[in-house]
PDB file of C-alpha atoms in Angstrom:
ATOM      1  CA  MET A   1       4.836  17.090  -7.255  1.00 31.00           C
ATOM      2  CA  ASN A   2       1.258  17.768  -6.193  1.00 30.00           C
ATOM      3  CA  TRP A   3       0.661  16.901  -2.546  1.00 30.00           C
ATOM      4  CA  PHE A   4      -2.617  15.438  -1.381  1.00 36.00           C
ATOM      5  CA  ASP A   5      -4.234  17.826   1.093  1.00 44.00           C
ATOM      6  CA  ASN A   6      -4.180  16.229   4.506  1.00 43.00           C
ATOM      7  CA  VAL A   7      -7.503  15.005   5.748  1.00 45.00           C
ATOM      8  CA  SER A   8      -6.809  16.299   9.221  1.00 45.00           C
ATOM      9  CA  SER A   9      -5.453  19.631  10.331  1.00 42.00           C
ATOM     10  CA  ASP A  10      -3.285  18.160  13.092  1.00 46.00           C
ATOM     11  CA  SER A  11      -0.860  16.343  10.806  1.00 51.00           C
ATOM     12  CA  ASP A  12       2.320  18.116   9.791  1.00 55.00           C
ATOM     13  CA  GLN A  13       3.362  15.667   7.050  1.00 56.00           C
ATOM     14  CA  PRO A  14       1.464  15.784   3.762  1.00 62.00           C
ATOM     15  CA  ILE A  15       0.772  12.425   2.165  1.00 72.00           C
ATOM     16  CA  ALA A  16       1.396  12.210  -1.557  1.00 67.00           C
ATOM     17  CA  PRO A  17      -1.392  10.866  -3.748  1.00 75.00           C
ATOM     18  CA  ALA A  18      -0.709   7.392  -5.013  1.00 79.00           C
ATOM     19  CA  CYS A  19       0.761   6.998  -8.445  1.00 88.00           C
ATOM     20  CA  LEU A  20       0.365   3.257  -8.945  1.00 92.00           C
ATOM     21  CA  TYR A  21       1.879   1.052 -11.623  1.00 95.00           C
ATOM     22  CA  GLN A  22       1.423  -2.688 -12.024  1.00 94.00           C
ATOM     23  CA  GLY A  23       3.208  -5.344 -13.986  1.00 94.00           C
ATOM     24  CA  HIS A  24       5.645  -8.225 -13.717  1.00 93.00           C
ATOM     25  CA  TRP A  25       9.149  -8.404 -12.310  1.00 92.00           C
ATOM     26  CA  ARG A  26      11.671 -11.203 -11.930  1.00 90.00           C
ATOM     27  CA  HIS A  27      13.072 -11.407  -8.403  1.00 88.00           C
ATOM     28  CA  ARG A  28      15.389 -13.781  -6.553  1.00 85.00           C
ATOM     29  CA  LEU A  29      13.563 -14.947  -3.416  1.00 81.00           C
ATOM     30  CA  HIS A  30      16.635 -16.634  -1.931  1.00 77.00           C
ATOM     31  CA  ALA A  31      20.316 -15.773  -2.190  1.00 77.00           C
ATOM     32  CA  TYR A  32      21.140 -18.821  -4.323  1.00 81.00           C
ATOM     33  CA  GLY A  33      17.759 -19.402  -5.954  1.00 79.00           C
ATOM     34  CA  ASP A  34      16.653 -18.610  -9.470  1.00 86.00           C
ATOM     35  CA  LYS A  35      14.679 -15.489 -10.218  1.00 85.00           C
ATOM     36  CA  VAL A  36      10.937 -16.072 -10.174  1.00 87.00           C
ATOM     37  CA  LEU A  37       8.138 -14.149 -11.832  1.00 90.00           C
ATOM     38  CA  CYS A  38       6.268 -11.759  -9.544  1.00 91.00           C
ATOM     39  CA  ARG A  39       3.358  -9.496 -10.231  1.00 93.00           C
ATOM     40  CA  VAL A  40       3.845  -6.189  -8.511  1.00 93.00           C
ATOM     41  CA  VAL A  41       2.184  -2.888  -7.740  1.00 94.00           C
ATOM     42  CA  ILE A  42       4.526   0.019  -7.079  1.00 93.00           C
ATOM     43  CA  ASP A  43       3.602   3.486  -5.891  1.00 91.00           C
ATOM     44  CA  VAL A  44       6.119   5.775  -7.581  1.00 91.00           C
ATOM     45  CA  ALA A  45       5.036   8.737  -5.438  1.00 87.00           C
ATOM     46  CA  GLU A  46       6.304   7.102  -2.223  1.00 85.00           C
ATOM     47  CA  PRO A  47       8.271   5.225  -3.888  1.00 91.00           C
ATOM     48  CA  ARG A  48       7.619   1.698  -2.619  1.00 91.00           C
ATOM     49  CA  VAL A  49       6.203  -1.650  -3.647  1.00 92.00           C
ATOM     50  CA  VAL A  50       2.650  -1.724  -2.323  1.00 90.00           C
ATOM     51  CA  ALA A  51       1.802  -5.346  -3.145  1.00 90.00           C
ATOM     52  CA  ALA A  52       3.469  -8.346  -4.784  1.00 92.00           C
ATOM     53  CA  GLN A  53       2.840 -12.009  -5.474  1.00 91.00           C
ATOM     54  CA  VAL A  54       4.939 -14.837  -6.862  1.00 91.00           C
ATOM     55  CA  VAL A  55       3.375 -16.281 -10.017  1.00 89.00           C
ATOM     56  CA  GLU A  56       5.283 -19.452 -10.863  1.00 82.00           C
ATOM     57  CA  ASN A  57       4.366 -22.965 -11.993  1.00 82.00           C
ATOM     58  CA  GLY A  58       0.643 -22.268 -11.745  1.00 81.00           C
ATOM     59  CA  LEU A  59       0.945 -21.176  -8.103  1.00 84.00           C
ATOM     60  CA  ILE A  60       0.181 -17.690  -6.843  1.00 90.00           C
ATOM     61  CA  GLU A  61       1.445 -16.686  -3.419  1.00 88.00           C
ATOM     62  CA  ASP A  62       1.697 -13.335  -1.617  1.00 86.00           C
ATOM     63  CA  LEU A  63       5.210 -12.304  -0.660  1.00 85.00           C
ATOM     64  CA  GLU A  64       6.048 -12.264   3.037  1.00 83.00           C
ATOM     65  CA  SER A  65       6.953  -8.861   4.465  1.00 83.00           C
ATOM     66  CA  SER A  66      10.731  -9.493   4.486  1.00 85.00           C
ATOM     67  CA  THR A  67      10.686 -10.705   0.876  1.00 87.00           C
ATOM     68  CA  LEU A  68       8.473  -7.764  -0.080  1.00 89.00           C
ATOM     69  CA  GLU A  69      11.045  -5.417   1.453  1.00 90.00           C
ATOM     70  CA  ASP A  70      13.854  -7.165  -0.497  1.00 91.00           C
ATOM     71  CA  LEU A  71      11.852  -6.754  -3.707  1.00 92.00           C
ATOM     72  CA  ASN A  72      11.213  -3.117  -2.848  1.00 93.00           C
ATOM     73  CA  GLN A  73      14.932  -2.477  -2.323  1.00 93.00           C
ATOM     74  CA  ALA A  74      15.820  -4.240  -5.588  1.00 92.00           C
ATOM     75  CA  MET A  75      13.331  -2.196  -7.604  1.00 94.00           C
ATOM     76  CA  LEU A  76      14.424   1.062  -5.983  1.00 94.00           C
ATOM     77  CA  ALA A  77      18.082   0.208  -6.633  1.00 94.00           C
ATOM     78  CA  GLN A  78      17.231  -0.242 -10.330  1.00 93.00           C
ATOM     79  CA  GLU A  79      15.346   3.109 -10.168  1.00 95.00           C
ATOM     80  CA  VAL A  80      12.184   1.546 -11.581  1.00 94.00           C
ATOM     81  CA  HIS A  81      10.122   4.302  -9.936  1.00 94.00           C
ATOM     82  CA  LEU A  82      11.762   6.970 -12.109  1.00 94.00           C
ATOM     83  CA  ASN A  83      10.421   5.507 -15.371  1.00 95.00           C
ATOM     84  CA  PRO A  84       8.115   2.551 -14.660  1.00 95.00           C
ATOM     85  CA  THR A  85       6.770   2.290 -18.201  1.00 95.00           C
ATOM     86  CA  ALA A  86      10.295   1.678 -19.485  1.00 94.00           C
ATOM     87  CA  TRP A  87      10.315  -1.420 -17.252  1.00 94.00           C
ATOM     88  CA  GLY A  88       7.016  -2.667 -18.696  1.00 95.00           C
ATOM     89  CA  LEU A  89       4.787  -1.470 -15.864  1.00 95.00           C
ATOM     90  CA  ALA A  90       1.401   0.069 -16.657  1.00 95.00           C
ATOM     91  CA  PRO A  91      -0.398   2.775 -14.685  1.00 93.00           C
ATOM     92  CA  CYS A  92      -3.446   1.808 -12.624  1.00 91.00           C
ATOM     93  CA  ALA A  93      -5.833   4.081 -10.741  1.00 86.00           C
ATOM     94  CA  MET A  94      -6.579   1.634  -7.911  1.00 87.00           C
ATOM     95  CA  LEU A  95      -5.021  -1.498  -6.504  1.00 87.00           C
ATOM     96  CA  PRO A  96      -5.790  -4.547  -8.655  1.00 89.00           C
ATOM     97  CA  ILE A  97      -8.223  -7.090  -7.193  1.00 86.00           C
ATOM     98  CA  TRP A  98      -5.471  -9.676  -6.707  1.00 88.00           C
ATOM     99  CA  SER A  99      -3.319  -7.421  -4.554  1.00 84.00           C
ATOM    100  CA  LYS A 100      -3.037  -7.441  -0.780  1.00 81.00           C
ATOM    101  CA  PRO A 101      -2.212  -3.893   0.349  1.00 80.00           C
ATOM    102  CA  THR A 102       0.518  -2.630   2.615  1.00 81.00           C
ATOM    103  CA  PHE A 103       0.496   0.787   4.241  1.00 82.00           C
ATOM    104  CA  THR A 104       3.190   3.249   5.249  1.00 83.00           C
ATOM    105  CA  GLU A 105       3.369   4.473   8.835  1.00 84.00           C
ATOM    106  CA  SER A 106       2.051   7.889   7.759  1.00 85.00           C
ATOM    107  CA  GLN A 107      -0.904   6.304   5.947  1.00 85.00           C
ATOM    108  CA  ILE A 108      -1.697   4.194   9.021  1.00 85.00           C
ATOM    109  CA  GLY A 109      -1.465   7.305  11.183  1.00 86.00           C
ATOM    110  CA  GLU A 110      -3.865   9.186   8.936  1.00 88.00           C
ATOM    111  CA  LEU A 111      -6.327   6.268   8.909  1.00 86.00           C
ATOM    112  CA  GLU A 112      -6.169   6.126  12.712  1.00 87.00           C
ATOM    113  CA  ARG A 113      -6.789   9.877  12.888  1.00 89.00           C
ATOM    114  CA  ILE A 114      -9.853   9.516  10.636  1.00 88.00           C
ATOM    115  CA  GLN A 115     -11.038   6.572  12.752  1.00 86.00           C
ATOM    116  CA  GLY A 116     -10.823   8.858  15.783  1.00 88.00           C
ATOM    117  CA  TYR A 117     -12.964  11.427  13.986  1.00 87.00           C
ATOM    118  CA  LEU A 118     -15.464   8.691  13.196  1.00 86.00           C
ATOM    119  CA  ILE A 119     -15.668   7.618  16.836  1.00 87.00           C
ATOM    120  CA  GLU A 120     -16.245  11.227  17.927  1.00 87.00           C
ATOM    121  CA  ALA A 121     -18.718  12.034  15.136  1.00 84.00           C
ATOM    122  CA  SER A 122     -22.340  12.816  15.828  1.00 87.00           C
ATOM    123  CA  GLU A 123     -25.054  11.043  13.838  1.00 86.00           C
ATOM    124  CA  GLU A 124     -25.292  14.089  11.579  1.00 86.00           C
ATOM    125  CA  SER A 125     -21.572  14.165  10.778  1.00 87.00           C
ATOM    126  CA  VAL A 126     -20.830  10.420  10.347  1.00 88.00           C
ATOM    127  CA  ASP A 127     -21.518  10.536   6.603  1.00 89.00           C
ATOM    128  CA  SER A 128     -19.125  13.445   6.088  1.00 88.00           C
ATOM    129  CA  VAL A 129     -16.358  11.634   8.012  1.00 88.00           C
ATOM    130  CA  LEU A 130     -16.944   8.478   5.956  1.00 89.00           C
ATOM    131  CA  LYS A 131     -16.775  10.578   2.793  1.00 89.00           C
ATOM    132  CA  LEU A 132     -13.501  12.074   4.069  1.00 88.00           C
ATOM    133  CA  ARG A 133     -12.117   8.574   4.675  1.00 88.00           C
ATOM    134  CA  ASP A 134     -13.164   7.427   1.207  1.00 87.00           C
ATOM    135  CA  GLN A 135     -11.493  10.472  -0.374  1.00 87.00           C
ATOM    136  CA  PHE A 136      -8.281   9.762   1.516  1.00 87.00           C
ATOM    137  CA  LEU A 137      -8.319   6.095   0.504  1.00 87.00           C
ATOM    138  CA  GLN A 138      -8.998   7.003  -3.118  1.00 85.00           C
ATOM    139  CA  GLY A 139      -6.072   9.409  -2.965  1.00 85.00           C
ATOM    140  CA  ILE A 140      -3.717   6.603  -1.988  1.00 84.00           C
ATOM    141  CA  GLY A 141      -5.223   4.236  -4.570  1.00 84.00           C
ATOM    142  CA  MET A 142      -7.178   2.057  -2.161  1.00 84.00           C
ATOM    143  CA  THR A 143     -10.732   1.330  -1.103  1.00 82.00           C
ATOM    144  CA  ASP A 144     -12.317   0.465   2.224  1.00 79.00           C
ATOM    145  CA  GLN A 145     -12.230  -3.186   1.083  1.00 81.00           C
ATOM    146  CA  ASP A 146      -8.418  -2.995   0.913  1.00 76.00           C
ATOM    147  CA  VAL A 147      -8.370  -1.693   4.495  1.00 76.00           C
ATOM    148  CA  HIS A 148     -10.704  -4.476   5.649  1.00 74.00           C
ATOM    149  CA  ARG A 149      -8.430  -7.109   4.091  1.00 71.00           C
ATOM    150  CA  ALA A 150      -5.427  -5.546   5.813  1.00 66.00           C
ATOM    151  CA  VAL A 151      -7.192  -5.353   9.187  1.00 65.00           C
ATOM    152  CA  ARG A 152      -8.372  -8.956   9.077  1.00 62.00           C
ATOM    153  CA  GLN A 153      -4.860 -10.175   8.330  1.00 56.00           C
ATOM    154  CA  SER A 154      -2.695  -7.354   9.680  1.00 49.00           C
ATOM    155  CA  HIS A 155       0.354  -9.546  10.337  1.00 48.00           C
ATOM    156  CA  GLU A 156       0.746  -9.912   6.565  1.00 45.00           C
ATOM    157  CA  TYR A 157       0.173  -6.300   5.539  1.00 43.00           C
ATOM    158  CA  GLY A 158       2.479  -4.056   7.421  1.00 46.00           C
ATOM    159  CA  LYS A 159       4.224  -3.992  10.708  1.00 43.00           C
ATOM    160  CA  GLY A 160       1.318  -5.335  12.774  1.00 39.00           C
ATOM    161  CA  LEU A 161       0.800  -3.653  16.119  1.00 35.00           C
ATOM    162  CA  ARG A 162       2.223  -0.186  16.518  1.00 38.00           C
ATOM    163  CA  LYS A 163       3.445   1.721  19.540  1.00 37.00           C
ATOM    164  CA  GLY A 164       0.715   1.842  22.126  1.00 38.00           C
ATOM    165  CA  GLY A 165      -0.722  -1.452  20.849  1.00 37.00           C
ATOM    166  CA  ARG A 166      -2.651   0.127  17.974  1.00 39.00           C
ATOM    167  CA  GLY A 167      -3.039  -1.862  14.791  1.00 39.00           C
ATOM    168  CA  VAL A 168      -4.051  -0.531  11.385  1.00 40.00           C
ATOM    169  CA  LEU A 169      -7.448   0.607  12.686  1.00 42.00           C
ATOM    170  CA  SER A 170      -7.938  -0.061  16.368  1.00 34.00           C
TER     171      SER A 170
END
C-alpha cells in the first residue's frame, strides 16, 4: 500500500490516502426492523464508512453516529472493503455532494496540526500552508467545504470535542 506522506514532520503515524467507493447497501437500523436502503461512502484504505444516509420512501436522512458505527461494523464483517466492486460499489475520487463527512482521530490530529501551522504562518507563508492543507484534504478525498460542514455541525460528524476541549479545528 502506498502511504500518503505526512504533512507535518512531527507525526509518527502515516495517514493512508483515501480510496473511496460509493453505492447502496441494505442495513437494519434496529434489531427487529427491516433492512432499509442506505447510500454509503466507504474508504477501503482505512477501512471505514465515511458517510451514509438512509434513502427510503422518498426521505433522505443522515445516519446518527451510533448507527453509522453499526453500519461500519456490518460492512467490515462482510469484508466489503476487500472487494467493493463485487458488492456493487463504484470508485469515487472525492466525497459525493450529498455526503456529510466523518474523520478519524488521526485525520483530526493532522488537520489540527496544519491549523497550528496556519496560525503561526507569516503573511508570506500563509498560501503555502493553505496549499499544504488542500493537498492533505485531497489525499483523504475531501475538500475544505467538507471540513466546514463538519465544523459547523461537529456533533454529527465525529466524536465532537476531543481531549483538551479541541474540536475538529479549534
